[in-house]
Short mmCIF file of C-alpha atoms in Angstrom, two decimals:
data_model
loop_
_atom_site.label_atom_id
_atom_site.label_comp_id
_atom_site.label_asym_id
_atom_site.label_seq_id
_atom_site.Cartn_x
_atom_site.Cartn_y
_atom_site.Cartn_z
CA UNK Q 1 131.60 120.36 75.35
CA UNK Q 2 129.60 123.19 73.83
CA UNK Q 3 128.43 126.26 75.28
CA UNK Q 4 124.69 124.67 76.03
CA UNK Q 5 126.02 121.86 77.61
CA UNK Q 6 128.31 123.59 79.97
CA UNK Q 7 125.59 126.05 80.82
CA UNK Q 8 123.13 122.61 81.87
CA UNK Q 9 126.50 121.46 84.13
CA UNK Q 10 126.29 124.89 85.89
CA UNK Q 11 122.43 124.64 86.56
CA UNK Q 12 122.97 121.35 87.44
CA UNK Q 13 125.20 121.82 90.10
CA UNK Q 14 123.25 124.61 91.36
CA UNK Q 15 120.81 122.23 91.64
CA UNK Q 16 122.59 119.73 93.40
CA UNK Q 17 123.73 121.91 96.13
CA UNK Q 18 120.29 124.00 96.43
CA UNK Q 19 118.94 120.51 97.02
CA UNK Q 20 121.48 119.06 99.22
CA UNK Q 21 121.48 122.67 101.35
CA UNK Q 22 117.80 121.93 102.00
CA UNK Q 23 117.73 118.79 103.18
CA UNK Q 24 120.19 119.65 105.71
CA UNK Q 25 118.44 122.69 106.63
CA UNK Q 26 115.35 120.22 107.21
CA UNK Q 27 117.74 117.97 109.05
CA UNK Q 28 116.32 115.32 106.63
CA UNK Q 29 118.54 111.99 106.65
CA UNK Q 30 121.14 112.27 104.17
CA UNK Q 31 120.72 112.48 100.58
CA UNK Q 32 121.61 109.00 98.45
CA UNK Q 33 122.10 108.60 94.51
CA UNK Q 34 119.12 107.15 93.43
CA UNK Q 35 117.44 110.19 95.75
CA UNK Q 36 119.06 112.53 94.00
CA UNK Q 37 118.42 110.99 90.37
CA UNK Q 38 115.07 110.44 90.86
CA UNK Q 39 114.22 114.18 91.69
CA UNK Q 40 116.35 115.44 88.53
CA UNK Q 41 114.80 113.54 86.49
CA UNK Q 42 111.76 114.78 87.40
CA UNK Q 43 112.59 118.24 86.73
CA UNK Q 44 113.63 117.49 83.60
CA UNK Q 45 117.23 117.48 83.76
CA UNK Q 46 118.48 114.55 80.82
CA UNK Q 47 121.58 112.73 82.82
CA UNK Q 48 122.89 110.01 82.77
CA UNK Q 49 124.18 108.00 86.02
CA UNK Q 50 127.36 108.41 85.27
CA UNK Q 51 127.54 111.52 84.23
CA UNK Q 52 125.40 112.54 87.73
CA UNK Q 53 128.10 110.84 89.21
CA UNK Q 54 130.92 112.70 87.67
CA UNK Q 55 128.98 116.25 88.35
CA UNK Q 56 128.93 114.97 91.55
CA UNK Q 57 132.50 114.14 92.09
CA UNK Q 58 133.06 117.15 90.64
CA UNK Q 59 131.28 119.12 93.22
CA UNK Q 60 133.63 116.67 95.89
CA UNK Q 61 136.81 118.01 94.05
CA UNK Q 62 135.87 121.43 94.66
CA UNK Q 63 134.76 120.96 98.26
CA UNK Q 64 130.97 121.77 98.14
CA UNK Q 65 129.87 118.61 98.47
CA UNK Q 66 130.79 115.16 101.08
CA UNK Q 67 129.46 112.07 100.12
CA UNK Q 68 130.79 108.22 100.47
CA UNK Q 69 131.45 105.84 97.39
CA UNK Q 70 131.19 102.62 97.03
CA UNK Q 71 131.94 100.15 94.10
CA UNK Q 72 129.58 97.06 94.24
CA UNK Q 73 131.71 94.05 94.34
CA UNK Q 74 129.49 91.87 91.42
CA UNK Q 75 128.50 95.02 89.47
CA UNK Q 76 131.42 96.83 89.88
CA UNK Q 77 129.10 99.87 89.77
CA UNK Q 78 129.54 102.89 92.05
CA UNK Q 79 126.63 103.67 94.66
CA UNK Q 80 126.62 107.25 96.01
CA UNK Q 81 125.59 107.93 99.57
CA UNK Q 82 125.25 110.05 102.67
CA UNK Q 83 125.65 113.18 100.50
CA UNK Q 84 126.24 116.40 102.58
CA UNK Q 85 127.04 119.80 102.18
CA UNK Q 86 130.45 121.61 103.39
CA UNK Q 87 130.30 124.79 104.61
CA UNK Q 88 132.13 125.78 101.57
CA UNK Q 89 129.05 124.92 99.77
CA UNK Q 90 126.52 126.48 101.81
CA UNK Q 91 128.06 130.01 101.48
CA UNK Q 92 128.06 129.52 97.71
CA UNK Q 93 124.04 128.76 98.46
CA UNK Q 94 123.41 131.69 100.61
CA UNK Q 95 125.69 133.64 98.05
CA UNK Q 96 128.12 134.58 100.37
CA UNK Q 97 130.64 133.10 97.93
CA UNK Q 98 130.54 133.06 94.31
CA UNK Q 99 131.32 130.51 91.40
CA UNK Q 100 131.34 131.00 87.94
CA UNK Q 101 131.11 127.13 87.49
CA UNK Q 102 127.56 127.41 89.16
CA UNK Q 103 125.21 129.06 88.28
CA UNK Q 104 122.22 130.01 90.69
CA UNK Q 105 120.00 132.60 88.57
CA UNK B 1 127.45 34.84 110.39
CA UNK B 2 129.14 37.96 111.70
CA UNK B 3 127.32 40.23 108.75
CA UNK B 4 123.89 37.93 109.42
CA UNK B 5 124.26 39.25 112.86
CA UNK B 6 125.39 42.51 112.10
CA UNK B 7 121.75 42.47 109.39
CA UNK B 8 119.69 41.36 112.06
CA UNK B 9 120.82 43.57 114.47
CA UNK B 10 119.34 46.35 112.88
CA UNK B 11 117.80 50.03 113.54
CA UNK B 12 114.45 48.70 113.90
CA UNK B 13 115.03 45.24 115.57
CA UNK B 14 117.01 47.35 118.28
CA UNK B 15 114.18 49.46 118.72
CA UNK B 16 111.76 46.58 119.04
CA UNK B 17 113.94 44.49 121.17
CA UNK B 18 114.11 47.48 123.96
CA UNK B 19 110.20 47.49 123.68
CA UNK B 20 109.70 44.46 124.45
CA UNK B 21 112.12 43.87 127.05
CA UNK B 22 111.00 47.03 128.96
CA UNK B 23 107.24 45.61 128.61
CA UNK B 24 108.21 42.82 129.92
CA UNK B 25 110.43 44.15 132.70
CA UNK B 26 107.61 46.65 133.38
CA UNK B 27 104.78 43.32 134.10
CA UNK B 28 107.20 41.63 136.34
CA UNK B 29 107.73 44.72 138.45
CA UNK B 30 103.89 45.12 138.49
CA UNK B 31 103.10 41.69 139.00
CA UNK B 32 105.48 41.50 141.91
CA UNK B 33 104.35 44.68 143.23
CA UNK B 34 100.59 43.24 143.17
CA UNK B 35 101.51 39.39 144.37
CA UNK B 36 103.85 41.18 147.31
CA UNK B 37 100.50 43.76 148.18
CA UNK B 38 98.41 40.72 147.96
CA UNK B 39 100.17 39.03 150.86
CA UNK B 40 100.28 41.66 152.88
CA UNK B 41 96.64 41.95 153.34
CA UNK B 42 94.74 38.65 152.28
CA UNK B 43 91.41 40.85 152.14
CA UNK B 44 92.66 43.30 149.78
CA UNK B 45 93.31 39.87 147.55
CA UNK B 46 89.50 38.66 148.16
CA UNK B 47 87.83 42.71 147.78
CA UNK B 48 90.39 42.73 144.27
CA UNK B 49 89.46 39.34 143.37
CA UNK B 50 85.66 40.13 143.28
CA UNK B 51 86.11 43.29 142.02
CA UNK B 52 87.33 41.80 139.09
CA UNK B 53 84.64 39.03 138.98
CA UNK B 54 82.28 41.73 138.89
CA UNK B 55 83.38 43.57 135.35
CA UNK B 56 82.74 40.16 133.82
CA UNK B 57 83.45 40.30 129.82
CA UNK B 58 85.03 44.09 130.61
CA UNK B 59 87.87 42.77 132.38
CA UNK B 60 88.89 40.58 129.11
CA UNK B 61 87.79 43.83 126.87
CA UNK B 62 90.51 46.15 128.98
CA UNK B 63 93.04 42.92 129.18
CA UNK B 64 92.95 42.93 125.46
CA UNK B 65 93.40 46.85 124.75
CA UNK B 66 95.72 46.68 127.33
CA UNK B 67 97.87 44.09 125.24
CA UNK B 68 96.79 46.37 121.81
CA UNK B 69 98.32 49.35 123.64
CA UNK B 70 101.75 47.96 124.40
CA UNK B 71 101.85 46.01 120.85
CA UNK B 72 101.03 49.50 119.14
CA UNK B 73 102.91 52.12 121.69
CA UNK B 74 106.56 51.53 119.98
CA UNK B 75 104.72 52.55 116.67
CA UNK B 76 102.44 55.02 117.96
CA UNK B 77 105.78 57.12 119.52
CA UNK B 78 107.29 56.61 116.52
CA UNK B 79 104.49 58.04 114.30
CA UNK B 80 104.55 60.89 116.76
CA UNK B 81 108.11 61.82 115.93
CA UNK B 82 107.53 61.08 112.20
CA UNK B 83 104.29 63.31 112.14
CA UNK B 84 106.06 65.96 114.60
CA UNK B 85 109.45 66.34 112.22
CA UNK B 86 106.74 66.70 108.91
CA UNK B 87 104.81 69.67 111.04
CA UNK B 88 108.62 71.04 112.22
CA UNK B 89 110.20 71.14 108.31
CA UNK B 90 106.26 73.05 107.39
CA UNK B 91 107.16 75.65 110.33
CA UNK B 92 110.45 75.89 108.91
CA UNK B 93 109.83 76.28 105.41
CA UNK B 94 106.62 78.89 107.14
CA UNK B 95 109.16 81.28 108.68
CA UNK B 96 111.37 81.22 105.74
CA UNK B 97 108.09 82.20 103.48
CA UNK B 98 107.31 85.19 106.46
CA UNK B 99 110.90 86.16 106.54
CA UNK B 100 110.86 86.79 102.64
CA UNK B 101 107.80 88.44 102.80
CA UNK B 102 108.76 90.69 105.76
CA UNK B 103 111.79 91.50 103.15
CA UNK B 104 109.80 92.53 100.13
CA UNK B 105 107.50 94.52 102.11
CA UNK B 106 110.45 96.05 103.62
CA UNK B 107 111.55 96.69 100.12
CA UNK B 108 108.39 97.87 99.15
CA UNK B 109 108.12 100.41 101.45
CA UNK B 110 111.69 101.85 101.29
CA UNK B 111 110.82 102.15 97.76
CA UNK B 112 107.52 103.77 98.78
CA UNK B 113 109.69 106.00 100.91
CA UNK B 114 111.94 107.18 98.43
CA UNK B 115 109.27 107.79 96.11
CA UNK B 116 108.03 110.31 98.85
CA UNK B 117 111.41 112.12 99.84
CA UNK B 118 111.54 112.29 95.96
CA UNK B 119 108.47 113.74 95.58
CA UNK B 120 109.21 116.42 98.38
CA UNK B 121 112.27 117.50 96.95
CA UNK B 122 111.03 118.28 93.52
CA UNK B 123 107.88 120.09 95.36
CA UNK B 124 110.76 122.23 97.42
CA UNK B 125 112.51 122.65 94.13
CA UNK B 126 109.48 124.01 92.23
CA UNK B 127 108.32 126.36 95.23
CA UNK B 128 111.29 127.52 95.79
CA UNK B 129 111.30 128.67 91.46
CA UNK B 130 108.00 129.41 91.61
CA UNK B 131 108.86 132.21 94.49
CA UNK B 132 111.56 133.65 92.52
CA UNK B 133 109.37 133.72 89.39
CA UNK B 134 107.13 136.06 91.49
CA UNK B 135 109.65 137.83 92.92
CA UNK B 136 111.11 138.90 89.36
CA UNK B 137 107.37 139.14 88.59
CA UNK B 138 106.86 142.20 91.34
CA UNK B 139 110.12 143.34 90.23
CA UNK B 140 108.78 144.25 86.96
CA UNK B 141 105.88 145.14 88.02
CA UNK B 142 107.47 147.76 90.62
CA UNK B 143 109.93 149.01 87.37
CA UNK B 144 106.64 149.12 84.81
CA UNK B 145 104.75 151.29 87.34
CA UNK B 146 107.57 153.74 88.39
CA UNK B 147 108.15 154.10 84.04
CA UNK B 148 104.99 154.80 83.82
CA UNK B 149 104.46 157.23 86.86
CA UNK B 150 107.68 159.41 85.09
CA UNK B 151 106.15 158.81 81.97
CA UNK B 152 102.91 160.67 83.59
CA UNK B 153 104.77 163.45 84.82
CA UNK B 154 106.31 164.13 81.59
CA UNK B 155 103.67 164.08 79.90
CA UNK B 156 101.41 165.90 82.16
#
């Protein structure tokens, strides 16, 4: 991974959990895949499903982010859904935490 | 024999058979009922008698629709249920058609939906940059003015 690409990651998942911190500040219904794909790609951010997916688990692993997985049974592709916030997350987004693995400036 | 019998005896013939018997069954009881009234009160005979004298050619007329009817009532009952099945399998195949159109507008609009929260979230995305753009903005602004106000003094 070079230095670019690991910068992107760390935007990214500042991104992610700006995004997912609003919508449950709007007490919006929660936040699926497709959702969330559909918005980054319209801000320009060039990723793929899977690799949304593994930023995503990523953010799970590090316990800023809740969501449930599921594998479809024919496609054996994994669908994303009810994404939420922890409150671990939301003090990294009202920067009562810090993380050098994302970045929010 | 046993097969010609069990051929003959039929679906249809069945049908026809019970028809025919019950139109029978149903004259006799009518006929008896009207013979038994007719002896109870001879005059009711006579005033019936003439009242039939007096539609003329009509009383053959409804005697022979009358005969049309119960040759053609098995079939008519039976065209009934045949046309009533065809207009039950087009409701059928009708709510099948709504049902899947309920579904893709369903889709549709989910879609349509999505599209939306989409939408929003990239607008909340880009305000939310666009206020920290002009945040920095004043930030600079504030730092360029106070340079230059010290700058002033300086020089002044």
């Amino acid at each position: 991974m070079d230095i670019t690409q690991a910068e992107n990651i760390r935007q990214l998942r500042a991104t992610i959990l700006r995004t997912v911190y609003d919508n449950h500040r709007q007490q919006q219904s929660r936040l699926r895949l497709v959702l969330l794909e559909g918005m980054l790609e319209r801000l320009f951010f060039e990723v793929a499903r899977n690799d949304l997916i593994a930023v995503l688990q990523d953010l799970k692993e590090r316990g800023y982010l809740n969501f449930r997985e599921d594998r479809d049974r024919y496609t054996r592709k994994v669908n994303i859904g009810e994404i939420q916030i922890t409150p671990k997350g939301r003090d990294l987004v009202e920067k009562t935490e810090t993380d050098e693995a994302v970045d929010f400036d | 024999m046993t097969s010609r019998v069990a051929a003959a005896v039929n679906g249809s013939s069945v049908k026809s058979a019970l028809l025919t018997l019950g139109g029978i069954g149903g004259g006799v009881s009518l006929s008896y009922l009207l013979v038994e009234l007719l002896k109870a009160d001879p005059e009711l005979s006579k005033a019936a008698l003439q009242t039939v004298m007096q539609w003329g050619p009509l009383f053959v007329l409804f005697a022979a629709v009358l005969y049309l009817n119960d040759r053609r009532f098995g079939q008519m009952i039976h065209n009934q249920n045949e046309s009533q099945k065809a207009t039950l399998e087009v409701q059928r195949d009708h709510a099948a058609a709504q049902q899947k159109l309920a579904e893709s507008v369903h889709r549709l609009a989910e879609r349509d939906y999505e599209r939306q929260r989409e939408t929003e979230l990239v607008v909340a995305h880009m305000a939310r940059d666009a206020k920290r753009n002009r945040e920095l903005l004043e930030e600079i602004h504030n730092r360029l003015n106070q340079s230059e106000k010290a700058h002033g003094h300086h020089a002044g």
